[in-house]
Amino acid sequence: MPLPRRICAPALLLLMCCVLSPPLPLQAAQMNQAEAAERVLAALDKDGREVVVALHRTLAAIPSSGPESGGPGESKKAAAVLAWLRELGLGDVQRVDLPDARVPSGVRPNFALVLPGRDTSRTLWIISHLDTVPPGDRKAWTGDPYTLRVQGDLMYGRGAEDDHQGIVSGLLLARALVGTRLVPPLNLGLLFVSDEEVDDTGINHVLKTRPDLLRPTDLILIPDGGTPDARTVILSEKKLLWLKFTVLGKQGHGSEPDKAVNTLTAAADLIMRLRGLYNDFPAQDPKFDPPASTFEATKLAAGVESVNMIPGQTVFYMDMRLLPTVPASAVRERVRQQADAVEHESGVRVRVEVESDSVSAPETPADAEVALRLFRAIRAEYGVEPTARGMGGRTFASDLRAHGLPCAVWMTATGTWHQPDERSSISNNLRDARVVTRMLFEAGTPRR
Ligand SMILES: [Zn+2]
């Protein structure tokens, strides 16, 4: 572009300032941001351990499994979290409850708290879930699953890691922001949802009824999976496909196979043929462990009661986990071909039904801002190189990704979720909060 022939003096001065002076205001802003982050980190460290244990003790004492397992739902746990927030002066939450007549309160609670940042158009969200799985075999536990037991750095109790740790790390950061009276560069959002362990109805209710709440430009972290070394950042999931097979033949006496059509042997034949799916869909992706899709026969429904009966009906199930690049329709087509072959050969009928399937969701790109900020924060906090991974299990991250919301699943985990003696490390809770602080303030200074 040609220069104007004449530049007035003030404009020239301004131009010289821009060209010659170092960008002082920006540097100062960055320095303030780093200092602010250090103050929040110091606040987290100050009395963090006591707060972590007190919060975990409260949460552990409140059963919150869903009605499918005879549990009461999440309302009492939600009330405890809300009471804690109110004490901090953070009572202004947005409720997105889902009616559910199966639980005593009649609702499955979901609620969001937003602490405003300087830029209120974007939010760093921590989404945690309020439900837990039931304790399972209580004899396998060393103590009562609903009474927090603290041994050194470890806290034992049902839900300690899955997902009380996720709840607590968010609460810790909110408390530190209130205590330091610091306004972060962007909003901090805490979203608490119900029913993660069974059906994801909580997050899907939020996505449906409050589509404005989570925005594609937001940064979304789901602290609900990870590894002890803090390096694993989960950015994609395999697609889950559960199929139910009903093999129908003709019941008969064990001594008269010629008068019967044996569905157990036909089912066994089909199960062995379906092992061939591993060869039919051999694609590999090293982000996942195992790197290929999996196709496993799992549950067998009870058959005939007597040894001398040839069964006329056999029901079995398969659990399939497909890489994001493997189309479920192609897998189902191949399954049907094998079922047709068994029908033809054994004279049975095979009904194939979808028992459960997850949405097909794109991966969160490794250069999405949430991933980049998280990588930098992990490097700064832990001094380790993070790795982008995929997982075979399912979280509601896929539901968010299917809605065009990039997100990362990450926490520093002991990996004891759903197990007897489930535990969470006090340090992990604090360091997760520190990592999110670094993401929020983009403070990259390594920990001394
Ligand atoms: Zn979980």
Tab-separated table of C-alpha atoms and ligand atoms in Angstrom:
chain	number	residue	atom	x	y	z
A	1	MET	CA	0.000	0.000	0.000
A	2	PRO	CA	1.489	3.416	-0.945
A	3	LEU	CA	2.322	5.733	1.960
A	4	PRO	CA	0.251	8.908	2.267
A	5	ARG	CA	2.216	11.877	1.062
A	6	ARG	CA	1.743	13.811	4.280
A	7	ILE	CA	1.516	12.437	7.790
A	8	CYS	CA	0.361	14.812	10.517
A	9	ALA	CA	2.600	15.149	13.590
A	10	PRO	CA	0.430	13.317	16.144
A	11	ALA	CA	-0.038	10.433	13.731
A	12	LEU	CA	3.720	10.286	13.115
A	13	LEU	CA	4.374	10.262	16.869
A	14	LEU	CA	1.899	7.449	17.320
A	15	LEU	CA	3.450	5.515	14.453
A	16	MET	CA	6.961	5.958	15.909
A	17	CYS	CA	5.762	4.849	19.326
A	18	CYS	CA	4.256	1.716	17.836
A	19	VAL	CA	7.349	0.894	15.816
A	20	LEU	CA	10.082	1.925	18.254
A	21	SER	CA	8.744	1.257	21.728
A	22	PRO	CA	8.644	-2.207	23.238
A	23	PRO	CA	5.017	-3.352	23.811
A	24	LEU	CA	5.089	-2.429	27.480
A	25	PRO	CA	1.389	-2.733	28.316
A	26	LEU	CA	1.237	-6.296	26.983
A	27	GLN	CA	4.331	-7.353	28.917
A	28	ALA	CA	2.920	-5.858	32.064
A	29	ALA	CA	-0.363	-7.658	31.509
A	30	GLN	CA	1.476	-10.944	31.054
A	31	MET	CA	3.520	-10.375	34.166
A	32	ASN	CA	0.404	-9.616	36.170
A	33	GLN	CA	-1.165	-12.765	34.862
A	34	ALA	CA	1.815	-14.882	35.907
A	35	GLU	CA	1.888	-13.198	39.298
A	36	ALA	CA	-1.829	-13.714	39.707
A	37	ALA	CA	-1.389	-17.385	38.885
A	38	GLU	CA	1.384	-17.697	41.460
A	39	ARG	CA	-0.900	-16.171	44.092
A	40	VAL	CA	-3.667	-18.622	43.282
A	41	LEU	CA	-1.187	-21.534	43.344
A	42	ALA	CA	0.089	-20.360	46.727
A	43	ALA	CA	-3.495	-20.138	48.016
A	44	LEU	CA	-4.136	-23.699	46.867
A	45	ASP	CA	-1.032	-24.938	48.678
A	46	LYS	CA	-1.706	-22.994	51.892
A	47	ASP	CA	-4.423	-25.095	53.517
A	48	GLY	CA	-5.345	-27.213	50.528
A	49	ARG	CA	-4.737	-30.606	52.118
A	50	GLU	CA	-7.212	-30.010	54.963
A	51	VAL	CA	-9.825	-28.713	52.531
A	52	VAL	CA	-9.348	-31.723	50.232
A	53	VAL	CA	-9.816	-34.209	53.078
A	54	ALA	CA	-12.823	-32.361	54.541
A	55	LEU	CA	-14.552	-32.209	51.156
A	56	HIS	CA	-13.829	-35.848	50.386
A	57	ARG	CA	-15.109	-36.880	53.820
A	58	THR	CA	-18.402	-35.102	53.160
A	59	LEU	CA	-18.808	-36.495	49.649
A	60	ALA	CA	-17.816	-40.065	50.562
A	61	ALA	CA	-20.551	-40.227	53.233
A	62	ILE	CA	-23.351	-39.598	50.703
A	63	PRO	CA	-24.295	-42.563	48.489
A	64	SER	CA	-25.174	-41.311	45.000
A	65	SER	CA	-25.512	-44.279	42.690
A	66	GLY	CA	-28.428	-44.301	40.282
A	67	PRO	CA	-31.817	-46.028	40.626
A	68	GLU	CA	-30.723	-48.806	38.256
A	69	SER	CA	-28.627	-50.207	41.103
A	70	GLY	CA	-31.139	-49.323	43.830
A	71	GLY	CA	-29.327	-46.075	44.634
A	72	PRO	CA	-30.944	-42.791	45.716
A	73	GLY	CA	-29.523	-40.612	42.918
A	74	GLU	CA	-27.414	-37.512	43.369
A	75	SER	CA	-29.666	-34.922	45.086
A	76	LYS	CA	-28.081	-35.172	48.558
A	77	LYS	CA	-24.578	-34.958	47.142
A	78	ALA	CA	-25.609	-31.963	45.023
A	79	ALA	CA	-27.060	-30.299	48.155
A	80	ALA	CA	-23.744	-30.768	49.989
A	81	VAL	CA	-21.782	-29.192	47.127
A	82	LEU	CA	-24.282	-26.313	46.891
A	83	ALA	CA	-24.087	-25.688	50.654
A	84	TRP	CA	-20.298	-25.579	50.470
A	85	LEU	CA	-20.440	-23.099	47.581
A	86	ARG	CA	-23.008	-20.933	49.403
A	87	GLU	CA	-20.628	-20.676	52.370
A	88	LEU	CA	-18.056	-19.258	49.979
A	89	GLY	CA	-20.622	-16.740	48.777
A	90	LEU	CA	-21.105	-18.608	45.515
A	91	GLY	CA	-24.793	-19.383	45.700
A	92	ASP	CA	-25.682	-18.108	42.254
A	93	VAL	CA	-25.857	-21.341	40.282
A	94	GLN	CA	-27.826	-22.248	37.187
A	95	ARG	CA	-29.858	-25.413	37.701
A	96	VAL	CA	-30.668	-27.743	34.843
A	97	ASP	CA	-32.376	-30.556	36.755
A	98	LEU	CA	-33.819	-33.558	34.978
A	99	PRO	CA	-37.090	-34.982	36.391
A	100	ASP	CA	-36.796	-38.669	37.313
A	101	ALA	CA	-39.608	-40.322	39.263
A	102	ARG	CA	-37.405	-43.303	40.170
A	103	VAL	CA	-35.399	-41.357	42.788
A	104	PRO	CA	-36.772	-39.989	46.122
A	105	SER	CA	-36.139	-36.319	45.241
A	106	GLY	CA	-37.825	-36.724	41.840
A	107	VAL	CA	-34.917	-35.077	40.003
A	108	ARG	CA	-31.416	-35.805	38.836
A	109	PRO	CA	-29.558	-32.579	39.650
A	110	ASN	CA	-27.308	-30.763	37.183
A	111	PHE	CA	-26.003	-27.277	37.938
A	112	ALA	CA	-23.454	-24.769	36.718
A	113	LEU	CA	-21.479	-22.057	38.466
A	114	VAL	CA	-19.615	-19.419	36.478
A	115	LEU	CA	-16.979	-17.173	38.067
A	116	PRO	CA	-16.593	-14.238	35.672
A	117	GLY	CA	-13.228	-13.503	34.104
A	118	ARG	CA	-11.976	-10.310	32.487
A	119	ASP	CA	-13.136	-11.703	29.143
A	120	THR	CA	-16.613	-12.981	29.909
A	121	SER	CA	-17.191	-14.343	26.412
A	122	ARG	CA	-15.182	-17.506	27.057
A	123	THR	CA	-15.201	-20.069	29.840
A	124	LEU	CA	-12.795	-22.732	31.004
A	125	TRP	CA	-15.160	-25.471	32.153
A	126	ILE	CA	-14.501	-28.301	34.569
A	127	ILE	CA	-17.266	-30.873	34.159
A	128	SER	CA	-17.496	-33.473	36.908
A	129	HIS	CA	-20.184	-36.017	37.756
A	130	LEU	CA	-22.071	-36.431	41.009
A	131	ASP	CA	-23.014	-40.115	40.738
A	132	THR	CA	-20.852	-43.089	41.625
A	133	VAL	CA	-21.090	-46.785	40.960
A	134	PRO	CA	-22.330	-48.925	43.904
A	135	PRO	CA	-19.689	-50.375	46.261
A	136	GLY	CA	-19.957	-53.911	44.845
A	137	ASP	CA	-18.761	-56.742	47.110
A	138	ARG	CA	-18.373	-55.049	50.500
A	139	LYS	CA	-16.249	-57.909	51.807
A	140	ALA	CA	-13.612	-56.932	49.246
A	141	TRP	CA	-13.301	-53.507	50.939
A	142	THR	CA	-10.891	-52.974	53.823
A	143	GLY	CA	-13.309	-50.535	55.484
A	144	ASP	CA	-16.771	-49.045	55.004
A	145	PRO	CA	-16.952	-47.632	51.453
A	146	TYR	CA	-18.999	-44.660	52.728
A	147	THR	CA	-16.639	-43.643	55.532
A	148	LEU	CA	-13.545	-41.890	54.245
A	149	ARG	CA	-10.369	-43.585	55.427
A	150	VAL	CA	-7.176	-41.544	55.165
A	151	GLN	CA	-3.815	-43.289	55.103
A	152	GLY	CA	-0.879	-41.042	54.388
A	153	ASP	CA	-1.587	-39.320	51.077
A	154	LEU	CA	-4.426	-41.672	50.132
A	155	MET	CA	-8.153	-41.331	50.802
A	156	TYR	CA	-10.270	-44.469	50.470
A	157	GLY	CA	-13.989	-44.515	49.730
A	158	ARG	CA	-16.495	-45.170	46.968
A	159	GLY	CA	-16.290	-42.328	44.479
A	160	ALA	CA	-12.997	-40.981	45.880
A	161	GLU	CA	-11.461	-40.884	42.428
A	162	ASP	CA	-14.543	-41.272	40.237
A	163	ASP	CA	-15.509	-38.542	40.415
A	164	HIS	CA	-15.066	-36.811	43.800
A	165	GLN	CA	-11.538	-35.865	42.755
A	166	GLY	CA	-12.948	-34.059	39.719
A	167	ILE	CA	-15.551	-32.297	41.881
A	168	VAL	CA	-12.995	-31.323	44.529
A	169	SER	CA	-10.295	-29.981	42.207
A	170	GLY	CA	-12.850	-27.582	40.701
A	171	LEU	CA	-14.115	-26.503	44.132
A	172	LEU	CA	-10.549	-25.920	45.321
A	173	LEU	CA	-9.856	-23.568	42.440
A	174	ALA	CA	-13.122	-21.667	42.979
A	175	ARG	CA	-12.193	-21.240	46.662
A	176	ALA	CA	-8.697	-20.008	45.796
A	177	LEU	CA	-10.136	-17.438	43.371
A	178	VAL	CA	-12.585	-16.192	45.987
A	179	GLY	CA	-9.862	-16.104	48.658
A	180	THR	CA	-7.378	-14.167	46.515
A	181	ARG	CA	-10.111	-11.949	44.988
A	182	LEU	CA	-8.379	-12.388	41.650
A	183	VAL	CA	-10.263	-12.164	38.378
A	184	PRO	CA	-8.947	-14.716	35.860
A	185	PRO	CA	-8.410	-13.781	32.190
A	186	LEU	CA	-11.484	-15.813	31.217
A	187	ASN	CA	-14.451	-17.281	33.107
A	188	LEU	CA	-14.065	-20.366	35.261
A	189	GLY	CA	-17.111	-22.610	34.923
A	190	LEU	CA	-17.927	-25.579	37.119
A	191	LEU	CA	-20.580	-27.908	35.750
A	192	PHE	CA	-21.805	-30.768	37.936
A	193	VAL	CA	-23.902	-33.454	36.261
A	194	SER	CA	-25.791	-36.593	37.244
A	195	ASP	CA	-25.963	-40.072	35.775
A	196	GLU	CA	-22.576	-40.414	34.136
A	197	GLU	CA	-22.120	-44.028	35.145
A	198	VAL	CA	-25.247	-45.435	33.515
A	199	ASP	CA	-26.780	-43.348	30.761
A	200	ASP	CA	-25.233	-39.863	30.505
A	201	THR	CA	-28.745	-38.418	30.791
A	202	GLY	CA	-27.404	-35.517	32.896
A	203	ILE	CA	-24.997	-34.033	30.366
A	204	ASN	CA	-27.366	-34.759	27.492
A	205	HIS	CA	-30.179	-32.944	29.325
A	206	VAL	CA	-27.860	-29.938	29.717
A	207	LEU	CA	-26.861	-30.068	26.038
A	208	LYS	CA	-30.515	-30.267	24.986
A	209	THR	CA	-32.156	-27.722	27.283
A	210	ARG	CA	-29.277	-25.248	27.665
A	211	PRO	CA	-27.478	-25.337	24.298
A	212	ASP	CA	-26.146	-21.851	25.082
A	213	LEU	CA	-24.233	-22.952	28.187
A	214	LEU	CA	-21.226	-24.696	26.625
A	215	ARG	CA	-19.869	-22.977	23.526
A	216	PRO	CA	-17.499	-24.273	20.845
A	217	THR	CA	-14.999	-21.527	21.752
A	218	ASP	CA	-14.974	-22.591	25.428
A	219	LEU	CA	-12.238	-24.769	26.906
A	220	ILE	CA	-13.715	-27.949	28.366
A	221	LEU	CA	-11.885	-30.266	30.740
A	222	ILE	CA	-13.407	-33.493	32.048
A	223	PRO	CA	-11.398	-34.770	35.033
A	224	ASP	CA	-12.623	-38.360	34.767
A	225	GLY	CA	-9.726	-40.438	33.476
A	226	GLY	CA	-5.944	-40.364	33.360
A	227	THR	CA	-2.776	-42.006	34.627
A	228	PRO	CA	-0.570	-41.698	37.745
A	229	ASP	CA	2.194	-39.932	35.803
A	230	ALA	CA	-0.280	-37.211	34.696
A	231	ARG	CA	0.931	-37.527	31.091
A	232	THR	CA	-2.161	-39.045	29.504
A	233	VAL	CA	-4.559	-36.609	27.875
A	234	ILE	CA	-7.528	-38.377	26.317
A	235	LEU	CA	-8.755	-36.675	23.169
A	236	SER	CA	-10.778	-39.444	21.517
A	237	GLU	CA	-12.780	-42.535	22.340
A	238	LYS	CA	-13.647	-45.702	20.533
A	239	LYS	CA	-17.281	-46.017	19.520
A	240	LEU	CA	-19.140	-48.470	21.725
A	241	LEU	CA	-21.425	-51.003	20.056
A	242	TRP	CA	-23.147	-53.682	22.156
A	243	LEU	CA	-25.111	-56.318	20.224
A	244	LYS	CA	-27.610	-58.874	21.531
A	245	PHE	CA	-27.879	-62.162	19.628
A	246	THR	CA	-30.958	-64.364	20.012
A	247	VAL	CA	-30.500	-67.767	18.379
A	248	LEU	CA	-33.798	-69.608	17.899
A	249	GLY	CA	-34.078	-73.347	17.136
A	250	LYS	CA	-36.070	-76.240	18.518
A	251	GLN	CA	-35.829	-77.637	22.031
A	252	GLY	CA	-35.517	-81.397	22.423
A	253	HIS	CA	-34.226	-84.300	24.511
A	254	GLY	CA	-30.484	-84.688	24.762
A	255	SER	CA	-30.721	-88.208	23.365
A	256	GLU	CA	-32.671	-87.141	20.243
A	257	PRO	CA	-30.648	-84.466	18.433
A	258	ASP	CA	-32.294	-85.383	15.144
A	259	LYS	CA	-35.639	-84.066	16.479
A	260	ALA	CA	-34.177	-80.793	17.793
A	261	VAL	CA	-32.300	-77.764	16.480
A	262	ASN	CA	-29.498	-77.043	18.953
A	263	THR	CA	-29.094	-73.306	19.427
A	264	LEU	CA	-26.125	-73.554	21.796
A	265	THR	CA	-23.878	-75.175	19.195
A	266	ALA	CA	-25.140	-72.718	16.550
A	267	ALA	CA	-24.342	-69.827	18.944
A	268	ALA	CA	-20.875	-71.280	19.551
A	269	ASP	CA	-20.345	-71.482	15.775
A	270	LEU	CA	-21.460	-67.869	15.379
A	271	ILE	CA	-19.230	-66.660	18.223
A	272	MET	CA	-16.210	-68.313	16.595
A	273	ARG	CA	-17.080	-66.831	13.170
A	274	LEU	CA	-17.372	-63.391	14.760
A	275	ARG	CA	-13.768	-63.702	15.940
A	276	GLY	CA	-13.101	-63.031	12.241
A	277	LEU	CA	-14.148	-59.391	12.792
A	278	TYR	CA	-10.620	-58.808	14.091
A	279	ASN	CA	-9.339	-59.698	10.585
A	280	ASP	CA	-12.160	-57.919	8.765
A	281	PHE	CA	-11.463	-54.599	10.550
A	282	PRO	CA	-7.710	-54.634	11.224
A	283	ALA	CA	-7.107	-50.841	11.291
A	284	GLN	CA	-4.764	-49.705	14.059
A	285	ASP	CA	-4.257	-46.374	15.793
A	286	PRO	CA	-1.339	-46.198	18.248
A	287	LYS	CA	-3.171	-43.557	20.330
A	288	PHE	CA	-5.363	-46.370	21.645
A	289	ASP	CA	-4.536	-49.279	23.924
A	290	PRO	CA	-5.152	-51.804	22.444
A	291	PRO	CA	-4.510	-50.039	19.104
A	292	ALA	CA	-7.200	-51.926	17.130
A	293	SER	CA	-10.989	-52.241	17.395
A	294	THR	CA	-12.149	-55.016	19.721
A	295	PHE	CA	-14.966	-57.549	19.223
A	296	GLU	CA	-15.614	-59.723	22.276
A	297	ALA	CA	-18.397	-62.152	23.155
A	298	THR	CA	-19.209	-61.347	26.779
A	299	LYS	CA	-22.523	-62.212	28.406
A	300	LEU	CA	-24.389	-65.485	27.976
A	301	ALA	CA	-28.009	-65.531	29.174
A	302	ALA	CA	-29.093	-68.548	31.204
A	303	GLY	CA	-30.055	-71.470	28.955
A	304	VAL	CA	-31.861	-74.750	29.704
A	305	GLU	CA	-31.754	-76.076	33.256
A	306	SER	CA	-31.050	-79.742	32.580
A	307	VAL	CA	-28.084	-81.519	31.111
A	308	ASN	CA	-30.405	-83.715	29.083
A	309	MET	CA	-32.135	-80.856	27.245
A	310	ILE	CA	-31.097	-79.498	23.876
A	311	PRO	CA	-31.760	-75.746	24.042
A	312	GLY	CA	-34.210	-74.162	21.613
A	313	GLN	CA	-33.071	-70.632	22.418
A	314	THR	CA	-29.668	-69.177	23.265
A	315	VAL	CA	-28.988	-65.516	23.947
A	316	PHE	CA	-25.521	-63.977	24.033
A	317	TYR	CA	-24.025	-60.503	23.802
A	318	MET	CA	-20.981	-58.897	22.254
A	319	ASP	CA	-19.084	-55.822	23.405
A	320	MET	CA	-17.443	-54.046	20.470
A	321	ARG	CA	-15.238	-50.948	20.637
A	322	LEU	CA	-14.594	-49.404	17.252
A	323	LEU	CA	-11.846	-47.003	16.263
A	324	PRO	CA	-13.318	-43.646	15.164
A	325	THR	CA	-12.369	-44.536	11.556
A	326	VAL	CA	-14.295	-47.852	11.519
A	327	PRO	CA	-17.924	-47.408	10.401
A	328	ALA	CA	-20.391	-49.200	12.668
A	329	SER	CA	-22.663	-49.854	9.676
A	330	ALA	CA	-19.938	-51.926	7.983
A	331	VAL	CA	-19.409	-53.942	11.170
A	332	ARG	CA	-23.133	-54.619	11.536
A	333	GLU	CA	-23.344	-55.680	7.897
A	334	ARG	CA	-20.504	-58.179	8.373
A	335	VAL	CA	-22.148	-59.479	11.573
A	336	ARG	CA	-25.397	-60.038	9.654
A	337	GLN	CA	-23.538	-61.947	6.914
A	338	GLN	CA	-22.059	-64.311	9.518
A	339	ALA	CA	-25.460	-64.736	11.178
A	340	ASP	CA	-26.980	-65.585	7.764
A	341	ALA	CA	-24.262	-68.195	7.202
A	342	VAL	CA	-25.020	-69.853	10.566
A	343	GLU	CA	-28.779	-69.779	9.852
A	344	HIS	CA	-28.117	-71.503	6.544
A	345	GLU	CA	-25.838	-74.130	8.032
A	346	SER	CA	-27.618	-74.963	11.315
A	347	GLY	CA	-31.289	-74.310	10.541
A	348	VAL	CA	-31.611	-71.737	13.324
A	349	ARG	CA	-32.855	-68.176	13.177
A	350	VAL	CA	-30.603	-65.422	14.480
A	351	ARG	CA	-31.989	-62.109	15.682
A	352	VAL	CA	-29.385	-59.348	16.079
A	353	GLU	CA	-30.356	-56.257	18.101
A	354	VAL	CA	-28.448	-53.204	19.228
A	355	GLU	CA	-28.318	-53.302	23.025
A	356	SER	CA	-26.415	-50.035	23.299
A	357	ASP	CA	-24.356	-47.804	21.062
A	358	SER	CA	-22.569	-44.525	21.565
A	359	VAL	CA	-22.618	-41.560	19.244
A	360	SER	CA	-20.012	-41.339	16.517
A	361	ALA	CA	-17.845	-38.454	17.598
A	362	PRO	CA	-14.856	-36.775	16.004
A	363	GLU	CA	-11.568	-36.608	17.880
A	364	THR	CA	-10.567	-33.419	19.645
A	365	PRO	CA	-7.584	-32.256	17.551
A	366	ALA	CA	-4.256	-32.225	19.416
A	367	ASP	CA	-3.898	-28.566	18.407
A	368	ALA	CA	-7.278	-27.531	19.866
A	369	GLU	CA	-6.753	-24.737	22.388
A	370	VAL	CA	-7.941	-26.829	25.344
A	371	ALA	CA	-5.359	-29.496	24.476
A	372	LEU	CA	-2.532	-27.011	23.927
A	373	ARG	CA	-3.227	-25.201	27.211
A	374	LEU	CA	-3.484	-28.491	29.070
A	375	PHE	CA	-0.209	-29.769	27.565
A	376	ARG	CA	1.589	-26.573	28.590
A	377	ALA	CA	0.104	-26.690	32.096
A	378	ILE	CA	1.123	-30.346	32.596
A	379	ARG	CA	4.667	-29.596	31.415
A	380	ALA	CA	4.870	-26.633	33.794
A	381	GLU	CA	3.377	-28.424	36.811
A	382	TYR	CA	4.882	-31.886	36.431
A	383	GLY	CA	7.888	-31.379	34.143
A	384	VAL	CA	6.760	-34.313	31.971
A	385	GLU	CA	5.834	-34.499	28.312
A	386	PRO	CA	2.088	-35.142	27.916
A	387	THR	CA	0.782	-37.586	25.310
A	388	ALA	CA	-2.502	-37.441	23.412
A	389	ARG	CA	-4.300	-40.772	23.751
A	390	GLY	CA	-7.579	-42.414	22.859
A	391	MET	CA	-9.546	-44.697	25.154
A	392	GLY	CA	-11.666	-47.793	24.702
A	393	GLY	CA	-13.931	-46.900	27.607
A	394	ARG	CA	-16.611	-44.291	27.287
A	395	THR	CA	-17.109	-40.935	28.960
A	396	PHE	CA	-19.554	-38.196	28.037
A	397	ALA	CA	-16.713	-36.479	26.177
A	398	SER	CA	-18.043	-38.207	23.051
A	399	ASP	CA	-21.453	-36.577	23.550
A	400	LEU	CA	-19.778	-33.167	23.761
A	401	ARG	CA	-17.556	-33.826	20.733
A	402	ALA	CA	-20.608	-34.954	18.760
A	403	HIS	CA	-22.104	-31.512	19.585
A	404	GLY	CA	-19.037	-29.755	18.147
A	405	LEU	CA	-17.512	-29.060	21.577
A	406	PRO	CA	-13.807	-29.955	21.699
A	407	CYS	CA	-12.820	-31.290	25.119
A	408	ALA	CA	-10.072	-33.152	26.927
A	409	VAL	CA	-10.363	-35.891	29.547
A	410	TRP	CA	-7.550	-35.664	32.064
A	411	MET	CA	-6.734	-36.093	35.734
A	412	THR	CA	-3.848	-37.438	37.797
A	413	ALA	CA	-5.279	-40.825	38.637
A	414	THR	CA	-4.493	-43.873	40.717
A	415	GLY	CA	-6.705	-45.838	38.309
A	416	THR	CA	-8.781	-47.469	41.074
A	417	TRP	CA	-12.207	-46.279	39.833
A	418	HIS	CA	-15.044	-48.821	40.279
A	419	GLN	CA	-12.763	-51.083	42.350
A	420	PRO	CA	-13.012	-52.107	46.006
A	421	ASP	CA	-10.812	-49.762	48.085
A	422	GLU	CA	-11.170	-47.041	45.439
A	423	ARG	CA	-8.809	-44.256	46.423
A	424	SER	CA	-7.683	-40.782	45.520
A	425	SER	CA	-4.406	-39.115	46.404
A	426	ILE	CA	-4.596	-35.812	48.286
A	427	SER	CA	-1.654	-34.546	46.241
A	428	ASN	CA	-3.383	-35.497	42.988
A	429	ASN	CA	-6.412	-33.377	43.950
A	430	LEU	CA	-4.197	-30.388	44.639
A	431	ARG	CA	-2.029	-30.783	41.591
A	432	ASP	CA	-5.079	-31.198	39.327
A	433	ALA	CA	-6.317	-27.856	40.679
A	434	ARG	CA	-2.858	-26.369	40.081
A	435	VAL	CA	-2.856	-27.596	36.471
A	436	VAL	CA	-6.277	-26.029	35.834
A	437	THR	CA	-5.028	-22.803	37.435
A	438	ARG	CA	-2.152	-22.771	34.946
A	439	MET	CA	-4.593	-23.396	32.093
A	440	LEU	CA	-6.806	-20.569	33.282
A	441	PHE	CA	-4.014	-18.043	33.713
A	442	GLU	CA	-1.717	-19.548	31.057
A	443	ALA	CA	1.185	-19.424	33.493
A	444	GLY	CA	3.991	-21.511	32.106
A	445	THR	CA	6.607	-21.193	34.825
A	446	PRO	CA	7.940	-24.599	35.896
A	447	ARG	CA	7.344	-25.693	39.466
A	448	ARG	CA	10.324	-25.225	41.731
B	1	ZN	ZN	-16.347	-41.168	36.202
